mmCIF file of C-alpha atoms in Angstrom:
data_model
loop_
_atom_site.group_PDB
_atom_site.id
_atom_site.type_symbol
_atom_site.label_atom_id
_atom_site.label_comp_id
_atom_site.label_asym_id
_atom_site.label_seq_id
_atom_site.Cartn_x
_atom_site.Cartn_y
_atom_site.Cartn_z
ATOM 1 C CA MET A 12 70.026 17.042 -31.459
ATOM 2 C CA GLU A 13 69.169 20.340 -30.643
ATOM 3 C CA TYR A 14 65.903 22.332 -30.623
ATOM 4 C CA THR A 15 64.909 25.700 -29.320
ATOM 5 C CA VAL A 16 62.001 25.787 -26.817
ATOM 6 C CA LYS A 17 60.061 25.659 -29.167
ATOM 7 C CA LYS A 18 60.742 22.222 -30.549
ATOM 8 C CA LEU A 19 61.094 20.834 -27.264
ATOM 9 C CA GLY A 20 57.464 21.753 -25.933
ATOM 10 C CA GLU A 21 56.146 19.852 -29.466
ATOM 11 C CA ILE A 22 57.925 16.856 -28.880
ATOM 12 C CA ALA A 23 57.200 16.874 -24.727
ATOM 13 C CA GLY A 24 53.979 18.181 -24.758
ATOM 14 C CA VAL A 25 54.578 21.564 -22.154
ATOM 15 C CA SER A 26 54.131 25.745 -22.808
ATOM 16 C CA THR A 27 57.068 27.319 -24.078
ATOM 17 C CA ARG A 28 55.687 29.461 -20.651
ATOM 18 C CA ALA A 29 56.853 26.523 -18.311
ATOM 19 C CA LEU A 30 60.489 25.723 -20.383
ATOM 20 C CA ARG A 31 60.884 29.884 -19.650
ATOM 21 C CA TYR A 32 59.770 29.440 -16.246
ATOM 22 C CA TYR A 33 61.838 27.009 -15.614
ATOM 23 C CA ASP A 34 64.788 28.588 -16.946
ATOM 24 C CA GLU A 35 63.869 31.563 -14.812
ATOM 25 C CA ILE A 36 63.951 29.160 -11.914
ATOM 26 C CA GLU A 37 67.272 27.348 -12.436
ATOM 27 C CA LEU A 38 65.646 24.100 -13.092
ATOM 28 C CA LEU A 39 65.672 22.794 -16.552
ATOM 29 C CA LYS A 40 68.329 25.803 -17.825
ATOM 30 C CA PRO A 41 68.915 25.785 -21.762
ATOM 31 C CA ALA A 42 72.481 24.035 -22.924
ATOM 32 C CA ARG A 43 73.231 27.293 -25.133
ATOM 33 C CA THR A 44 72.339 30.343 -26.067
ATOM 34 C CA ASN A 45 72.455 30.619 -30.486
ATOM 35 C CA SER A 46 73.598 34.409 -31.602
ATOM 36 C CA SER A 47 69.952 35.014 -32.704
ATOM 37 C CA GLY A 48 69.299 35.064 -28.515
ATOM 38 C CA TYR A 49 67.055 32.232 -28.238
ATOM 39 C CA ARG A 50 67.293 28.919 -25.981
ATOM 40 C CA ILE A 51 69.298 25.836 -27.415
ATOM 41 C CA TYR A 52 68.489 22.703 -25.436
ATOM 42 C CA GLY A 53 71.257 19.502 -25.849
ATOM 43 C CA GLN A 54 70.777 15.515 -24.642
ATOM 44 C CA LYS A 55 70.581 16.518 -20.786
ATOM 45 C CA GLU A 56 68.319 18.600 -20.640
ATOM 46 C CA VAL A 57 66.356 16.369 -22.429
ATOM 47 C CA ASP A 58 66.284 13.855 -19.830
ATOM 48 C CA ARG A 59 66.242 16.091 -17.105
ATOM 49 C CA LEU A 60 62.846 17.449 -19.101
ATOM 50 C CA GLN A 61 61.838 13.927 -18.857
ATOM 51 C CA GLN A 62 63.184 13.610 -15.370
ATOM 52 C CA ILE A 63 60.813 16.422 -14.143
ATOM 53 C CA LEU A 64 57.502 15.235 -15.711
ATOM 54 C CA PHE A 65 57.731 12.652 -14.358
ATOM 55 C CA TYR A 66 58.779 13.609 -10.660
ATOM 56 C CA LYS A 67 55.908 17.084 -11.749
ATOM 57 C CA GLU A 68 53.820 13.356 -12.457
ATOM 58 C CA LEU A 69 54.215 12.220 -9.127
ATOM 59 C CA GLY A 70 53.212 15.088 -7.548
ATOM 60 C CA VAL A 71 56.577 15.855 -6.251
ATOM 61 C CA GLY A 72 56.952 20.168 -6.053
ATOM 62 C CA LEU A 73 59.393 21.965 -8.667
ATOM 63 C CA ASP A 74 61.303 23.031 -5.695
ATOM 64 C CA GLU A 75 61.455 19.605 -4.323
ATOM 65 C CA ILE A 76 62.026 17.929 -7.568
ATOM 66 C CA LYS A 77 64.796 20.896 -8.500
ATOM 67 C CA ASP A 78 66.787 19.216 -5.175
ATOM 68 C CA ILE A 79 66.460 15.708 -6.148
ATOM 69 C CA LEU A 80 68.186 16.557 -9.773
ATOM 70 C CA ASP A 81 70.652 18.425 -8.602
ATOM 71 C CA ASP A 82 71.831 16.415 -5.769
ATOM 72 C CA PRO A 83 75.408 15.219 -7.220
ATOM 73 C CA ALA A 84 73.943 11.535 -5.602
ATOM 74 C CA PHE A 85 71.060 11.567 -7.847
ATOM 75 C CA ASP A 86 70.922 8.624 -10.071
ATOM 76 C CA ALA A 87 69.239 9.002 -12.664
ATOM 77 C CA THR A 88 69.445 5.083 -13.597
ATOM 78 C CA HIS A 89 67.703 4.487 -9.883
ATOM 79 C CA ALA A 90 65.539 7.242 -10.648
ATOM 80 C CA LEU A 91 64.141 5.448 -13.159
ATOM 81 C CA ARG A 92 63.353 2.458 -11.600
ATOM 82 C CA GLU A 93 61.138 4.178 -8.501
ATOM 83 C CA HIS A 94 59.846 6.192 -11.254
ATOM 84 C CA ARG A 95 58.605 2.809 -13.163
ATOM 85 C CA GLU A 96 57.804 0.648 -9.927
ATOM 86 C CA THR A 97 55.641 4.076 -8.377
ATOM 87 C CA LEU A 98 53.355 3.996 -12.124
ATOM 88 C CA MET A 99 53.303 0.260 -11.949
ATOM 89 C CA ALA A 100 51.921 0.744 -8.756
ATOM 90 C CA ARG A 101 49.086 3.004 -9.747
ATOM 91 C CA ARG A 102 48.470 1.473 -12.740
ATOM 92 C CA ALA A 103 47.359 -2.222 -10.779
ATOM 93 C CA GLN A 104 45.157 0.647 -8.774
ATOM 94 C CA LEU A 105 43.971 1.687 -11.360
ATOM 95 C CA ASP A 106 42.787 -1.348 -13.125
ATOM 96 C CA GLN A 107 40.893 -2.028 -9.597
ATOM 97 C CA LEU A 108 38.826 0.707 -10.347
ATOM 98 C CA ILE A 109 38.125 -0.056 -14.369
ATOM 99 C CA ALA A 110 37.301 -3.741 -12.858
ATOM 100 C CA ASN A 111 34.787 -2.283 -9.687
ATOM 101 C CA VAL A 112 33.552 -0.098 -11.809
ATOM 102 C CA ASP A 113 32.816 -2.081 -14.534
ATOM 103 C CA LYS A 114 31.344 -4.702 -12.133
ATOM 104 C CA THR A 115 29.460 -2.692 -10.869
ATOM 105 C CA LEU A 116 27.270 -1.693 -14.245
ATOM 106 C CA ARG A 117 27.070 -5.196 -14.542
ATOM 107 C CA VAL A 118 25.322 -5.008 -10.836
ATOM 108 C CA LYS A 119 22.861 -2.323 -12.498
ATOM 109 C CA GLU A 120 22.046 -4.815 -15.424
ATOM 110 C CA GLY A 121 20.932 -7.098 -13.110
ATOM 111 C CA ARG A 122 23.966 -9.932 -13.624
ATOM 112 C CA ILE A 123 25.668 -10.181 -10.943
ATOM 113 C CA THR A 124 25.793 -9.508 -7.469
ATOM 114 C CA MET A 125 28.330 -7.108 -5.258
ATOM 115 C CA SER A 126 28.754 -6.952 -1.383
ATOM 116 C CA ASP A 127 28.862 -3.199 -0.250
ATOM 117 C CA LYS A 128 32.664 -4.186 1.108
ATOM 118 C CA GLU A 129 33.513 -5.028 -2.830
ATOM 119 C CA LYS A 130 32.007 -1.443 -3.585
ATOM 120 C CA PHE A 131 35.327 0.371 -1.578
ATOM 121 C CA GLU A 132 37.722 -1.838 -3.631
ATOM 122 C CA GLY A 133 40.509 0.717 -5.130
ATOM 123 C CA PHE A 134 38.956 3.775 -3.423
ATOM 124 C CA LYS A 135 40.516 2.185 -0.185
ATOM 125 C CA GLU A 136 44.103 1.769 -2.266
ATOM 126 C CA LYS A 137 43.936 4.550 -3.427
ATOM 127 C CA MET A 138 43.789 6.257 0.580
ATOM 128 C CA VAL A 139 46.287 4.377 2.037
ATOM 129 C CA GLU A 140 48.725 5.006 -1.807
ATOM 130 C CA GLU A 141 47.973 8.803 -0.909
ATOM 131 C CA ASN A 142 48.760 8.857 2.770
ATOM 132 C CA GLU A 143 52.472 6.939 2.126
ATOM 133 C CA LYS A 144 53.377 9.548 -0.263
ATOM 134 C CA LYS A 145 52.474 12.320 1.676
ATOM 135 C CA TYR A 146 53.222 11.093 5.142
ATOM 136 C CA GLY A 147 54.803 7.683 5.049
ATOM 137 C CA GLY A 148 58.473 9.046 5.649
ATOM 138 C CA GLU A 149 57.778 11.393 9.099
ATOM 139 C CA VAL A 150 55.129 8.357 10.702
ATOM 140 C CA ARG A 151 56.754 5.066 9.975
ATOM 141 C CA GLY A 152 60.011 7.691 11.593
ATOM 142 C CA LYS A 153 57.802 7.773 14.960
ATOM 143 C CA TYR A 154 55.659 5.113 14.818
ATOM 144 C CA GLY A 155 57.708 2.441 13.573
ATOM 145 C CA ASP A 156 56.203 0.115 9.908
ATOM 146 C CA LYS A 157 54.743 -2.391 12.323
ATOM 147 C CA ALA A 158 51.988 -0.128 13.219
ATOM 148 C CA VAL A 159 51.943 1.940 10.209
ATOM 149 C CA ASP A 160 51.375 -1.240 8.493
ATOM 150 C CA GLU A 161 48.284 -2.805 10.949
ATOM 151 C CA SER A 162 46.621 1.051 10.333
ATOM 152 C CA ASN A 163 46.611 0.193 6.412
ATOM 153 C CA ALA A 164 45.413 -3.236 6.890
ATOM 154 C CA ARG A 165 42.259 -1.736 9.257
ATOM 155 C CA VAL A 166 41.553 0.838 6.100
ATOM 156 C CA MET A 167 42.110 -2.204 3.625
ATOM 157 C CA ASN A 168 38.922 -4.373 5.863
ATOM 158 C CA MET A 169 37.818 -1.284 6.256
ATOM 159 C CA SER A 170 33.180 -1.399 5.396
ATOM 160 C CA GLN A 171 30.674 0.784 4.230
ATOM 161 C CA GLU A 172 29.791 0.754 7.028
ATOM 162 C CA ASP A 173 33.799 1.859 8.818
ATOM 163 C CA HIS A 174 33.662 4.145 6.454
ATOM 164 C CA GLU A 175 30.899 6.530 6.828
ATOM 165 C CA LYS A 176 31.105 6.172 10.333
ATOM 166 C CA ILE A 177 34.228 7.668 9.820
ATOM 167 C CA THR A 178 33.791 9.743 7.460
ATOM 168 C CA ALA A 179 31.105 11.096 9.924
ATOM 169 C CA LEU A 180 33.075 11.958 13.142
ATOM 170 C CA GLU A 181 35.978 13.411 10.877
ATOM 171 C CA GLN A 182 32.953 15.962 10.298
ATOM 172 C CA GLU A 183 32.237 16.401 13.496
ATOM 173 C CA ILE A 184 35.839 17.245 14.846
ATOM 174 C CA LYS A 185 36.212 19.878 12.052
ATOM 175 C CA GLN A 186 32.803 21.489 13.114
ATOM 176 C CA THR A 187 33.979 21.497 16.811
ATOM 177 C CA LEU A 188 37.275 22.436 16.548
ATOM 178 C CA GLY A 189 36.154 25.160 15.343
ATOM 179 C CA GLU A 190 33.713 25.996 16.985
ATOM 180 C CA ALA A 191 35.985 25.345 19.873
ATOM 181 C CA PHE A 192 38.955 27.705 18.449
ATOM 182 C CA GLN A 193 36.258 30.431 19.201
ATOM 183 C CA THR A 194 36.506 29.689 22.922
ATOM 184 C CA GLY A 195 40.399 30.779 22.495
ATOM 185 C CA ASN A 196 40.182 28.604 25.024
ATOM 186 C CA PRO A 197 41.754 25.117 25.106
ATOM 187 C CA ALA A 198 40.760 24.014 28.256
ATOM 188 C CA SER A 199 37.292 24.335 27.685
ATOM 189 C CA ASP A 200 33.901 21.927 27.356
ATOM 190 C CA ALA A 201 33.664 22.619 23.373
ATOM 191 C CA ALA A 202 38.118 22.434 23.042
ATOM 192 C CA GLN A 203 37.728 19.093 24.602
ATOM 193 C CA LYS A 204 35.731 17.653 23.538
ATOM 194 C CA ALA A 205 36.880 17.620 20.026
ATOM 195 C CA ALA A 206 40.442 15.893 21.357
ATOM 196 C CA ASP A 207 38.110 13.370 22.723
ATOM 197 C CA LEU A 208 36.542 12.760 18.965
ATOM 198 C CA HIS A 209 40.316 13.028 18.088
ATOM 199 C CA ARG A 210 40.896 9.932 20.493
ATOM 200 C CA GLN A 211 38.209 7.844 19.381
ATOM 201 C CA TRP A 212 39.387 9.190 15.073
ATOM 202 C CA ILE A 213 42.661 8.065 15.497
ATOM 203 C CA SER A 214 41.605 4.524 18.057
ATOM 204 C CA PHE A 215 40.299 3.152 14.568
ATOM 205 C CA TYR A 216 43.606 3.361 12.775
ATOM 206 C CA TRP A 217 46.512 2.340 14.970
ATOM 207 C CA GLY A 218 43.535 -0.248 16.454
ATOM 208 C CA HIS A 219 44.669 0.906 19.950
ATOM 209 C CA TYR A 220 45.155 3.616 22.438
ATOM 210 C CA SER A 221 48.349 5.568 23.976
ATOM 211 C CA LYS A 222 47.825 8.602 25.976
ATOM 212 C CA GLU A 223 51.382 9.106 24.699
ATOM 213 C CA ALA A 224 50.782 9.025 21.570
ATOM 214 C CA HIS A 225 48.495 10.393 20.877
ATOM 215 C CA ALA A 226 50.346 13.779 22.003
ATOM 216 C CA GLY A 227 53.466 13.653 20.007
ATOM 217 C CA LEU A 228 50.812 12.466 17.003
ATOM 218 C CA ALA A 229 49.754 16.329 18.300
ATOM 219 C CA GLN A 230 53.078 17.658 18.277
ATOM 220 C CA MET A 231 53.711 16.342 14.947
ATOM 221 C CA TYR A 232 50.237 18.916 13.810
ATOM 222 C CA VAL A 233 52.231 21.915 14.875
ATOM 223 C CA ASP A 234 55.769 20.973 13.520
ATOM 224 C CA ASP A 235 54.948 19.753 10.822
ATOM 225 C CA ASP A 236 54.235 22.182 7.484
ATOM 226 C CA ARG A 237 52.221 19.399 6.457
ATOM 227 C CA PHE A 238 49.554 18.830 9.217
ATOM 228 C CA LYS A 239 49.475 22.316 9.971
ATOM 229 C CA ALA A 240 48.490 23.745 6.643
ATOM 230 C CA TYR A 241 45.621 20.780 6.532
ATOM 231 C CA TYR A 242 44.565 21.877 9.911
ATOM 232 C CA ASP A 243 45.163 26.030 9.715
ATOM 233 C CA ALA A 244 43.190 26.044 6.352
ATOM 234 C CA GLU A 245 40.962 28.591 7.181
ATOM 235 C CA GLN A 246 42.473 30.198 9.833
ATOM 236 C CA ASP A 247 45.683 30.523 11.407
ATOM 237 C CA GLY A 248 46.797 28.954 15.109
ATOM 238 C CA VAL A 249 43.939 26.054 14.854
ATOM 239 C CA ALA A 250 46.832 22.923 14.141
ATOM 240 C CA GLU A 251 47.992 24.679 17.947
ATOM 241 C CA PHE A 252 44.522 25.408 19.728
ATOM 242 C CA LEU A 253 44.014 21.296 18.403
ATOM 243 C CA ARG A 254 47.560 20.703 19.838
ATOM 244 C CA ASP A 255 47.375 22.642 23.564
ATOM 245 C CA ALA A 256 43.637 20.375 23.185
ATOM 246 C CA ILE A 257 45.092 17.126 22.633
ATOM 247 C CA HIS A 258 47.571 17.579 25.874
ATOM 248 C CA ILE A 259 45.400 19.143 28.425
ATOM 249 C CA TYR A 260 43.184 15.627 28.024
ATOM 250 C CA THR A 261 46.358 13.127 28.374
ATOM 251 C CA GLY A 262 47.467 14.632 30.650
ATOM 252 C CA GLN A 263 50.723 15.209 29.123
ATOM 253 C CA GLU A 264 51.312 18.966 28.181
ATOM 254 C CA LYS A 265 54.319 19.002 30.658
ATOM 255 C CA GLU A 266 56.223 16.629 29.646
ATOM 256 C CA VAL A 267 55.475 17.354 25.817
ATOM 257 C CA GLU A 268 55.859 21.080 26.289
#
C-alpha cells in the first residue's frame, strides 16, 4: 500500500502539518514524490512512523527519535519489545492508580477504611519511573545500581508525613536559593542555608550523607543540561551558584574544580 500525506495522516491520527514537518526535519521522508508533486509514503515509511509515535508516547524528543532511528545499529524488533515492556509497566502503574481511586471511593462511601500510606500507592511508582527515565542512566553510572535502588526503595516506603516533609523542604530550598542568589555570594549565610537544606533533602533519598557525593551531585547539576535547566528555569546561573555554595559548604571547592 502507498499513501498520500492526507491518507497517512488519517490512518495514523497525525496531522498533515506534522507529517510535512517530519519531512522538513528529515525525520520521516516520503518514499517518493509523484508527478503531481504529492508526497507518497510506502510500507517502510509507515513502519518508521509507527516507531516515531511509540517513542513520542514515551516522551522522547524528535531530535532524539531521529538519532535512534537513523542509527545503523537500530533494531526494530528489539525496539518493539522495549516499547512493550515500558507500556506494560505504565499500564500496571495506571491500574494501581485506578484501584487507588476505586478504594478511595469506597472509603468515602463508608464501606472500607484506608491507611494514609495506601492513599499514595501509584503516585510513588510514577515518581520513581519518571526519575529513572530522565536521570537513571547518569545517576546509576555515577553512584551505582545499589545506591539508586536503595533510594527508590525509600521513595516507595514514603509515608504521608514523609511526603509532606520532603515537599515542604523542596519549597524551602527553592525560596532560600532564590534569595541567596540575589546576594551573588555563594558563601553568604543565605547560600549556606540553602546548601544545608539541600543536604537534608538528599539525605532523605540517600539514607546517608557524604560530603564528596554531595559536591559531586552539585557538579552534575552544572554539567548535565537537564539538571541545569531545572535550576536555571527562572534565572540563568542558579545551578552554578548552588554548585559553588555546596562546594563551599562541603569544603570540596578546591578538589572538585
